[in-house]
Amino acid sequence: MTVTIEQPATTTRTRDPKEILNAVAPHITELTTNVFDSGMTLWDREVALLLRDHTMVRDMAERILGNAVMYVMGSIENPDVHLGVGKLVDIGVHQLILDTPVWWGICRLYNGGRFKHHAPFIERRSDGLCLRTGDFLRSQGWPIDEELWAIDGADCSPCDDKVPDSH
């Protein structure tokens, strides 16, 4: 008889977004040729995809991706807390979700194998959730980019508020 114990999602030991994302590599099982054929780290891959699809310089792509990783991890580690991002950080969140083999790897490694849904509403929110999320992530030890969280102010992405099922 085999007994399987489901382990809850664990808090990451590092707060370095690059280390967190690169640690996902061994947990990617789908479309591995597509993901790994470039020889890039996952961090460099996601930055390259951001640069391919958006008009920005590498420094901005890295800032956006880093804060997106912080947001995703904050929502995974705190499933009962409603969090939301502004337009810029949301570009990075969408990048992670759209690269589905990487997204599944994130869910496997950091969310106990449970899929983290993304079901945005149509209308943007103007209730200050973005600013509160930045404050919350900072309180959790994340080195947020203050400028990226403040730039959208109260204008947040239309995140689903049905936590813990989605972000």
Backbone as ProteinMPNN parsed JSONL, in Angstrom:
{"seq_chain_A": "MTVTIEQPATTTRTRDPKEILNAVAPHITELTTNVFDSGMTLWDREVALLLRDHTMVRDMAERILGNAVMYVMGSIENPDVHLGVGKLVDIGVHQLILDTPVWWGICRLYNGGRFKHHAPFIERRSDGLCLRTGDFLRSQGWPIDEELWAIDGADCSPCDDKVPDSH", "coords_chain_A": {"N_chain_A": [[0.847, -1.176, 0.0], [0.532, 2.225, -0.808], [0.996, 5.362, 0.604], [0.105, 8.648, 0.218], [0.989, 11.824, 1.153], [-0.36, 14.919, 1.15], [1.287, 17.888, 0.859], [1.145, 21.163, 2.227], [1.413, 24.337, 0.524], [4.584, 25.861, 0.739], [6.368, 28.442, 2.45], [8.617, 30.422, 0.697], [12.179, 30.282, 0.929], [13.849, 32.213, 0.12], [13.842, 35.619, -0.932], [14.418, 36.495, -3.359], [13.472, 37.193, -6.502], [14.576, 36.218, -8.929], [16.005, 33.889, -8.184], [13.872, 32.419, -7.175], [12.26, 32.014, -9.458], [14.056, 30.68, -11.188], [14.411, 28.329, -9.763], [12.261, 26.815, -10.447], [12.743, 25.341, -12.723], [13.445, 22.438, -12.624], [10.933, 21.43, -12.229], [9.396, 21.63, -14.41], [7.596, 19.939, -16.764], [6.245, 19.749, -19.123], [6.426, 20.419, -22.607], [9.214, 20.737, -22.676], [11.347, 21.012, -24.472], [10.707, 23.344, -25.897], [10.9, 25.188, -23.815], [13.497, 24.91, -22.773], [15.311, 24.861, -24.918], [16.79, 27.064, -25.693], [18.833, 27.336, -23.929], [18.829, 29.197, -21.986], [18.384, 30.565, -18.636], [15.377, 30.265, -16.673], [14.619, 32.781, -15.771], [15.975, 34.529, -17.569], [14.746, 33.681, -19.912], [12.021, 34.449, -19.546], [12.346, 37.208, -19.339], [13.352, 37.708, -21.915], [11.092, 37.002, -23.417], [9.305, 38.975, -22.563], [10.621, 41.218, -23.61], [10.44, 40.615, -26.289], [7.709, 40.883, -26.789], [6.864, 43.347, -25.852], [7.38, 46.887, -25.779], [10.107, 47.863, -24.332], [13.01, 48.422, -22.277], [15.679, 46.217, -21.185], [16.216, 46.512, -18.406], [13.775, 47.514, -17.412], [12.079, 45.385, -18.073], [13.124, 43.404, -16.396], [12.609, 44.546, -13.887], [9.806, 44.606, -13.922], [9.216, 41.84, -14.217], [10.407, 40.805, -11.893], [8.831, 41.981, -9.853], [6.4, 40.902, -10.55], [6.839, 38.19, -9.999], [7.151, 38.411, -7.232], [4.557, 39.239, -6.534], [3.004, 37.028, -7.439], [4.065, 34.993, -5.804], [3.432, 36.077, -3.331], [0.643, 35.924, -3.454], [0.318, 33.178, -3.574], [1.496, 32.306, -1.175], [-0.154, 33.519, 0.648], [-3.039, 32.771, 0.545], [-5.553, 33.613, 1.424], [-5.606, 36.307, 1.372], [-6.569, 39.154, -0.307], [-5.128, 40.306, -3.164], [-3.767, 42.576, -5.622], [-2.596, 43.899, -8.776], [-1.023, 46.652, -10.558], [-1.103, 48.057, -13.901], [1.503, 47.835, -15.075], [3.018, 45.876, -13.567], [1.291, 43.805, -13.954], [1.747, 43.052, -16.574], [4.007, 41.455, -16.352], [2.976, 39.418, -14.716], [1.083, 38.308, -16.441], [2.854, 37.376, -18.379], [4.13, 35.26, -17.057], [1.948, 33.539, -16.663], [1.117, 33.034, -19.281], [3.218, 31.572, -20.333], [2.802, 28.621, -20.208], [4.021, 26.05, -19.49], [5.938, 26.895, -17.662], [4.302, 28.238, -15.828], [2.789, 26.075, -14.834], [4.893, 24.717, -13.632], [5.57, 26.532, -11.61], [3.22, 26.371, -10.115], [3.345, 23.665, -9.363], [5.715, 23.559, -7.791], [5.483, 25.656, -5.877], [2.82, 25.952, -5.125], [1.8, 23.647, -4.082], [1.163, 21.913, -6.144], [-1.333, 22.593, -6.971], [-3.394, 24.252, -9.304], [-3.17, 27.68, -9.965], [-5.548, 29.912, -10.556], [-6.428, 32.413, -13.026], [-8.611, 34.804, -13.463], [-9.657, 37.454, -14.606], [-11.7, 40.372, -14.077], [-13.663, 42.485, -16.246], [-13.781, 45.317, -15.942], [-11.531, 47.774, -14.672], [-10.295, 48.279, -11.362], [-10.675, 50.811, -8.874], [-9.992, 51.114, -6.237], [-7.74, 51.288, -4.666], [-6.395, 48.913, -4.232], [-4.017, 48.074, -5.436], [-2.004, 49.701, -4.283], [-2.285, 48.903, -1.618], [-1.575, 46.252, -1.892], [1.142, 46.418, -2.604], [2.113, 47.48, -0.177], [1.456, 45.344, 1.504], [3.024, 43.224, 0.426], [5.59, 44.248, 0.898], [5.531, 44.199, 3.686], [5.737, 41.513, 4.048], [8.319, 40.965, 3.568], [9.218, 41.229, 0.973], [11.265, 42.74, -1.507], [9.98, 45.108, -2.875], [9.524, 47.107, -5.854], [9.137, 50.25, -5.408], [8.394, 52.347, -7.126], [7.157, 51.051, -9.313], [4.887, 49.994, -8.093], [3.607, 52.246, -7.187], [3.096, 53.724, -9.47], [0.713, 53.133, -10.816], [-1.004, 53.739, -8.862], [-4.121, 53.943, -7.469], [-5.356, 52.611, -9.486], [-6.099, 49.595, -10.366], [-5.456, 46.302, -11.711], [-8.121, 44.285, -12.938], [-8.581, 42.173, -10.885], [-9.742, 38.97, -9.866], [-11.691, 38.518, -6.978], [-12.107, 36.258, -5.509], [-10.594, 34.77, -3.556], [-9.29, 31.775, -2.023], [-8.945, 30.754, -4.507], [-8.125, 31.984, -6.835], [-6.171, 34.663, -8.263]], "CA_chain_A": [[0.0, 0.0, 0.0], [1.262, 3.481, -0.869], [0.294, 6.476, 1.23], [0.592, 9.94, -0.258], [0.637, 12.927, 2.03], [-0.34, 16.193, 0.43], [1.919, 18.926, 1.654], [0.684, 22.501, 1.878], [2.41, 25.218, -0.083], [5.511, 26.338, 1.752], [6.915, 29.773, 2.262], [9.941, 30.342, 0.083], [13.269, 30.636, 1.84], [14.513, 33.392, -0.424], [12.954, 36.663, -1.44], [15.026, 36.92, -4.614], [12.613, 36.699, -7.586], [15.333, 35.465, -9.931], [16.245, 32.56, -7.617], [12.572, 31.749, -7.059], [11.837, 31.583, -10.783], [14.999, 29.682, -11.715], [14.221, 27.074, -9.019], [11.129, 26.103, -11.043], [13.186, 24.556, -13.886], [13.296, 20.978, -12.524], [9.518, 21.095, -12.065], [8.726, 21.792, -15.701], [7.526, 18.616, -17.397], [5.586, 19.861, -20.422], [7.078, 21.234, -23.641], [10.539, 21.084, -22.169], [12.21, 21.457, -25.569], [10.395, 24.748, -26.128], [11.336, 26.01, -22.686], [14.925, 24.822, -22.477], [16.18, 24.749, -26.092], [17.65, 28.241, -25.847], [19.932, 27.282, -22.977], [18.675, 30.297, -21.026], [17.698, 30.31, -17.374], [13.963, 30.672, -16.778], [14.569, 34.235, -15.609], [16.361, 35.158, -18.837], [13.712, 33.344, -20.894], [10.84, 35.295, -19.352], [12.747, 38.572, -19.708], [13.419, 37.745, -23.38], [9.722, 37.006, -23.933], [8.771, 40.318, -22.328], [11.244, 42.123, -24.575], [9.911, 40.275, -27.61], [6.303, 41.251, -26.942], [6.557, 44.679, -25.322], [8.398, 47.9, -26.033], [10.758, 48.265, -23.088], [14.415, 48.036, -22.165], [15.872, 45.049, -20.317], [16.088, 46.889, -16.995], [12.347, 47.596, -17.084], [11.535, 44.021, -18.128], [13.539, 42.714, -15.171], [11.863, 45.127, -12.763], [8.411, 44.14, -14.019], [9.179, 40.411, -13.941], [10.709, 40.595, -10.481], [7.666, 42.333, -9.045], [5.364, 39.926, -10.866], [7.156, 36.995, -9.215], [6.819, 38.735, -5.836], [3.099, 39.235, -6.428], [2.521, 35.65, -7.563], [4.438, 34.266, -4.597], [2.623, 36.627, -2.237], [-0.72, 35.387, -3.551], [0.393, 31.749, -3.258], [1.803, 32.144, 0.246], [-1.224, 34.125, 1.454], [-4.209, 32.547, -0.312], [-6.767, 34.25, 1.93], [-5.441, 37.762, 1.289], [-6.897, 39.664, -1.643], [-4.049, 41.132, -3.7], [-3.949, 42.989, -7.005], [-1.463, 44.627, -9.354], [-1.283, 47.692, -11.531], [-0.926, 47.666, -15.296], [2.874, 47.442, -15.414], [3.369, 44.587, -12.965], [0.404, 42.811, -14.545], [2.402, 42.569, -17.793], [4.859, 40.353, -15.922], [2.117, 38.323, -14.248], [0.553, 37.652, -17.638], [3.943, 36.65, -19.031], [4.304, 33.988, -16.348], [0.777, 32.683, -16.898], [1.08, 32.645, -20.693], [4.225, 30.535, -20.578], [2.109, 27.632, -19.382], [4.872, 25.06, -18.824], [6.556, 27.565, -16.513], [3.235, 28.476, -14.855], [2.519, 24.802, -14.164], [6.037, 24.455, -12.755], [5.385, 27.39, -10.433], [2.131, 25.78, -9.321], [3.837, 22.411, -8.783], [6.728, 23.785, -6.768], [5.145, 26.608, -4.817], [1.406, 25.938, -4.75], [1.423, 22.289, -3.746], [0.639, 21.228, -7.313], [-2.667, 23.107, -7.311], [-3.381, 25.299, -10.321], [-3.567, 29.017, -9.511], [-6.337, 30.458, -11.658], [-6.396, 33.837, -13.345], [-9.907, 35.08, -14.08], [-9.874, 38.882, -14.359], [-12.94, 41.039, -14.444], [-13.489, 43.401, -17.376], [-13.538, 46.686, -15.464], [-10.449, 48.015, -13.718], [-10.721, 48.695, -10.032], [-10.085, 52.084, -8.44], [-10.186, 51.123, -4.787], [-6.464, 51.332, -3.971], [-5.879, 47.579, -3.954], [-2.624, 47.993, -5.892], [-1.157, 50.304, -3.251], [-2.351, 48.034, -0.432], [-0.818, 45.038, -2.202], [2.555, 46.772, -2.455], [2.379, 47.576, 1.26], [1.393, 43.999, 2.066], [4.2, 42.467, 0.0], [6.724, 44.802, 1.637], [5.432, 43.702, 5.066], [6.093, 40.096, 4.008], [9.748, 40.862, 3.319], [9.559, 41.329, -0.441], [11.901, 44.016, -1.864], [9.2, 45.621, -4.003], [9.956, 48.304, -6.571], [8.133, 51.239, -4.989], [7.946, 53.114, -8.283], [6.218, 50.253, -10.11], [3.626, 49.821, -7.362], [2.965, 53.548, -7.033], [2.807, 54.358, -10.749], [-0.704, 52.969, -11.13], [-1.776, 54.258, -7.743], [-5.328, 53.201, -7.103], [-5.903, 51.97, -10.679], [-5.626, 48.206, -10.317], [-5.969, 45.318, -12.643], [-9.423, 43.794, -12.478], [-8.354, 40.829, -10.359], [-10.825, 38.249, -9.219], [-11.575, 38.622, -5.538], [-12.582, 35.023, -4.906], [-9.46, 34.042, -3.0], [-7.928, 31.513, -2.451], [-8.988, 30.009, -5.759], [-7.504, 32.71, -7.931], [-5.523, 35.898, -7.822]], "C_chain_A": [[0.892, 1.239, 0.0], [0.407, 4.579, -0.266], [0.929, 7.753, 0.726], [0.091, 11.024, 0.682], [0.747, 14.205, 1.232], [0.242, 17.25, 1.338], [1.396, 20.287, 1.235], [1.805, 23.291, 1.218], [3.311, 25.763, 1.023], [5.958, 27.748, 1.427], [8.314, 29.624, 1.673], [10.988, 30.815, 1.081], [13.993, 31.893, 1.371], [13.452, 34.404, -0.838], [13.542, 37.25, -2.719], [14.202, 36.345, -5.768], [13.341, 35.863, -8.628], [15.594, 34.038, -9.438], [14.947, 31.757, -7.55], [12.142, 31.203, -8.412], [12.764, 30.501, -11.331], [14.86, 28.329, -11.013], [13.089, 26.225, -9.593], [11.581, 25.126, -12.124], [13.021, 23.042, -13.724], [11.842, 20.513, -12.424], [8.708, 21.296, -13.34], [8.776, 20.455, -16.424], [6.883, 18.662, -18.779], [6.405, 20.768, -21.341], [8.486, 21.668, -23.241], [11.488, 21.542, -23.261], [11.978, 22.934, -25.841], [10.991, 25.639, -25.045], [12.86, 26.046, -22.571], [15.846, 24.833, -23.688], [17.107, 25.942, -26.285], [18.876, 28.191, -24.945], [19.879, 28.389, -21.935], [18.122, 29.799, -19.692], [16.233, 30.705, -17.571], [13.828, 32.178, -16.647], [14.872, 34.92, -16.943], [15.351, 34.869, -19.936], [12.515, 34.276, -20.767], [11.147, 36.756, -19.674], [12.773, 38.694, -21.228], [12.02, 37.758, -24.002], [9.052, 38.359, -23.702], [9.327, 41.305, -23.351], [10.743, 41.865, -25.989], [8.527, 40.891, -27.826], [5.945, 42.66, -26.492], [7.707, 45.628, -25.613], [8.944, 48.378, -24.694], [12.215, 47.839, -23.138], [14.541, 46.919, -21.144], [15.688, 45.384, -18.836], [14.611, 46.936, -16.58], [11.714, 46.213, -17.105], [11.897, 43.253, -16.859], [12.81, 43.25, -13.945], [10.425, 44.613, -12.745], [8.327, 42.656, -13.667], [9.442, 40.131, -12.465], [9.514, 40.888, -9.589], [6.49, 41.418, -9.331], [5.593, 38.638, -10.077], [6.812, 37.236, -7.751], [5.316, 38.673, -5.619], [2.545, 37.817, -6.473], [2.838, 34.864, -6.297], [3.652, 34.782, -3.386], [1.214, 36.077, -2.256], [-0.754, 33.887, -3.254], [0.6, 31.546, -1.756], [0.686, 32.644, 1.156], [-2.543, 33.993, 0.711], [-5.489, 33.218, 0.171], [-6.698, 35.774, 1.909], [-5.706, 38.188, -0.142], [-5.807, 40.638, -2.07], [-4.352, 41.492, -5.148], [-2.773, 43.824, -7.471], [-1.936, 45.734, -10.281], [-0.934, 47.193, -12.925], [0.486, 47.171, -15.616], [3.246, 46.08, -14.848], [2.516, 43.478, -13.574], [0.961, 42.267, -15.864], [3.281, 41.364, -17.448], [4.068, 39.156, -15.427], [1.568, 37.563, -15.446], [1.633, 36.862, -18.368], [4.129, 35.288, -18.374], [3.158, 33.027, -16.646], [0.753, 32.182, -18.337], [2.124, 31.597, -21.051], [3.809, 29.336, -19.723], [3.001, 26.534, -18.8], [5.542, 25.64, -17.574], [5.501, 27.8, -15.426], [2.895, 27.187, -14.097], [3.653, 24.431, -13.233], [5.961, 25.278, -11.479], [4.325, 26.787, -9.521], [2.575, 24.48, -8.652], [4.745, 22.671, -7.59], [6.208, 24.601, -5.593], [3.689, 26.568, -4.358], [0.899, 24.512, -4.493], [0.82, 21.519, -4.901], [-0.747, 21.69, -7.732], [-2.529, 24.254, -8.31], [-3.877, 26.61, -9.723], [-4.257, 29.688, -10.686], [-6.137, 31.955, -11.821], [-7.675, 34.13, -14.118], [-10.26, 36.548, -13.838], [-11.279, 39.341, -14.755], [-12.645, 41.99, -15.607], [-13.084, 44.796, -16.904], [-12.357, 46.746, -14.51], [-11.045, 48.488, -12.403], [-10.039, 50.008, -9.688], [-10.18, 52.225, -6.931], [-8.879, 51.1, -3.992], [-5.843, 49.979, -3.68], [-4.41, 47.444, -4.349], [-1.671, 48.55, -4.83], [-1.13, 49.438, -1.997], [-1.556, 46.752, -0.66], [0.672, 45.299, -2.071], [2.947, 46.842, -0.986], [2.408, 46.187, 1.899], [2.635, 43.198, 1.698], [5.453, 42.945, 0.728], [6.719, 44.265, 3.071], [5.797, 42.225, 5.168], [7.564, 39.873, 3.658], [10.166, 40.922, 1.858], [10.163, 42.692, -0.74], [11.21, 44.664, -3.076], [9.841, 46.865, -4.611], [8.869, 49.35, -6.326], [7.541, 51.998, -6.179], [6.914, 52.342, -9.109], [4.874, 50.093, -9.409], [2.882, 51.139, -7.242], [2.488, 54.131, -8.358], [1.338, 54.25, -11.142], [-1.605, 53.436, -9.997], [-2.943, 53.372, -7.395], [-5.92, 52.441, -8.291], [-5.337, 50.563, -10.815], [-6.171, 47.379, -11.46], [-7.263, 44.752, -12.083], [-9.337, 42.364, -11.962], [-9.622, 40.257, -9.733], [-10.634, 38.319, -7.724], [-12.049, 37.364, -4.806], [-11.406, 34.184, -4.415], [-9.988, 32.882, -2.174], [-7.826, 30.854, -3.809], [-8.238, 30.689, -6.89], [-6.786, 33.931, -7.376], [-6.129, 37.056, -8.552]], "O_chain_A": [[1.888, 1.295, 0.722], [-0.773, 4.707, -0.592], [2.146, 7.923, 0.797], [-1.104, 11.114, 0.962], [1.808, 14.537, 0.704], [-0.246, 17.48, 2.445], [1.217, 20.552, 0.046], [2.983, 22.956, 1.339], [2.84, 26.085, 2.114], [5.928, 28.182, 0.275], [9.096, 28.784, 2.119], [10.714, 31.637, 1.955], [14.674, 32.553, 2.156], [12.295, 34.049, -1.064], [13.203, 38.366, -3.113], [14.227, 35.136, -5.993], [12.781, 34.901, -9.153], [15.423, 33.083, -10.195], [14.932, 30.56, -7.836], [11.707, 30.055, -8.508], [12.292, 29.507, -11.882], [15.16, 27.294, -11.607], [12.97, 25.045, -9.263], [10.865, 24.168, -12.415], [12.488, 22.406, -14.634], [11.566, 19.317, -12.527], [7.486, 21.148, -13.342], [9.85, 19.905, -16.668], [6.976, 17.691, -19.53], [6.995, 21.753, -20.899], [8.884, 22.815, -23.444], [12.354, 22.38, -23.007], [12.931, 23.696, -25.998], [11.521, 26.713, -25.332], [13.44, 27.097, -22.301], [17.065, 24.816, -23.515], [18.116, 25.828, -26.981], [19.845, 28.917, -25.167], [20.776, 28.507, -21.1], [17.479, 28.752, -19.624], [15.897, 31.401, -18.529], [13.011, 32.791, -17.335], [14.118, 35.785, -17.391], [15.12, 35.713, -20.801], [12.046, 34.83, -21.762], [10.3, 37.462, -20.222], [12.273, 39.676, -21.777], [11.788, 38.444, -24.998], [8.309, 38.835, -24.56], [8.589, 42.128, -23.893], [10.635, 42.791, -26.793], [8.216, 41.363, -28.92], [4.827, 43.117, -26.732], [8.865, 45.217, -25.684], [8.324, 49.192, -24.011], [12.601, 46.997, -23.949], [13.638, 46.694, -20.338], [15.069, 44.617, -18.099], [14.252, 46.447, -15.509], [10.894, 45.899, -16.243], [11.064, 42.531, -16.312], [12.435, 42.48, -13.061], [9.897, 44.237, -11.699], [7.454, 42.257, -12.896], [8.761, 39.303, -11.86], [9.218, 40.122, -8.671], [5.665, 41.18, -8.449], [4.646, 38.059, -9.545], [6.244, 36.362, -7.097], [4.853, 38.114, -4.624], [1.714, 37.445, -5.645], [1.981, 34.151, -5.774], [3.258, 34.002, -2.519], [0.641, 35.793, -1.204], [-1.752, 33.383, -2.738], [-0.057, 30.702, -1.145], [0.595, 32.231, 2.312], [-3.113, 34.998, 0.288], [-6.425, 33.375, -0.612], [-7.617, 36.451, 2.372], [-5.127, 37.638, -1.079], [-5.587, 41.663, -1.425], [-5.107, 40.791, -5.821], [-2.04, 44.39, -6.66], [-3.083, 45.753, -10.727], [-0.521, 46.047, -13.102], [0.647, 46.194, -16.349], [3.738, 45.219, -15.578], [2.97, 42.341, -13.697], [0.67, 41.127, -16.228], [3.292, 40.371, -18.175], [4.439, 38.01, -15.684], [1.582, 36.332, -15.472], [1.358, 35.795, -18.916], [4.269, 34.277, -19.063], [3.381, 31.835, -16.857], [0.404, 31.028, -18.585], [1.924, 30.816, -21.982], [4.383, 29.074, -18.666], [2.745, 26.111, -17.673], [5.69, 24.956, -16.561], [5.77, 27.588, -14.243], [2.732, 27.201, -12.877], [3.414, 23.887, -12.155], [6.253, 24.779, -10.392], [4.51, 26.702, -8.306], [2.222, 24.223, -7.501], [4.574, 22.086, -6.52], [6.471, 24.265, -4.439], [3.365, 27.105, -3.298], [-0.284, 24.221, -4.669], [0.053, 20.58, -4.688], [-1.278, 21.228, -8.742], [-1.657, 25.113, -8.174], [-4.905, 26.633, -9.046], [-3.621, 29.998, -11.693], [-5.737, 32.661, -10.895], [-7.808, 33.753, -15.282], [-11.07, 36.854, -12.963], [-11.929, 38.774, -15.632], [-11.482, 42.258, -15.906], [-12.136, 45.379, -17.43], [-12.198, 45.882, -13.648], [-12.152, 49.024, -12.354], [-8.938, 50.281, -10.166], [-10.417, 53.315, -6.41], [-8.902, 50.913, -2.775], [-4.855, 49.903, -2.949], [-3.645, 46.768, -3.662], [-0.652, 47.933, -4.521], [-0.077, 49.258, -1.385], [-0.936, 46.227, 0.265], [1.394, 44.489, -1.49], [3.993, 46.324, -0.594], [3.27, 45.891, 2.727], [3.237, 42.56, 2.561], [6.285, 42.132, 1.13], [7.769, 43.916, 3.61], [6.129, 41.738, 6.249], [8.001, 38.738, 3.474], [11.332, 40.693, 1.534], [9.639, 43.707, -0.28], [11.789, 44.752, -4.159], [10.602, 47.575, -3.954], [7.816, 49.328, -6.962], [6.339, 52.255, -6.228], [5.916, 52.912, -9.551], [3.834, 50.059, -10.066], [1.652, 51.152, -7.199], [1.568, 54.949, -8.373], [0.783, 55.174, -11.736], [-2.823, 53.517, -10.155], [-2.776, 52.197, -7.067], [-6.887, 51.699, -8.122], [-4.23, 50.372, -11.318], [-7.185, 47.702, -12.079], [-7.467, 44.75, -10.869], [-9.943, 41.454, -12.528], [-10.444, 40.972, -9.158], [-9.508, 38.189, -7.245], [-12.356, 37.413, -3.614], [-11.246, 33.03, -4.813], [-11.093, 33.003, -1.646], [-6.743, 30.439, -4.223], [-7.765, 30.021, -7.81], [-6.799, 34.189, -6.173], [-5.731, 38.2, -8.334]]}, "name": "protein", "num_of_chains": 1, "seq": "MTVTIEQPATTTRTRDPKEILNAVAPHITELTTNVFDSGMTLWDREVALLLRDHTMVRDMAERILGNAVMYVMGSIENPDVHLGVGKLVDIGVHQLILDTPVWWGICRLYNGGRFKHHAPFIERRSDGLCLRTGDFLRSQGWPIDEELWAIDGADCSPCDDKVPDSH"}
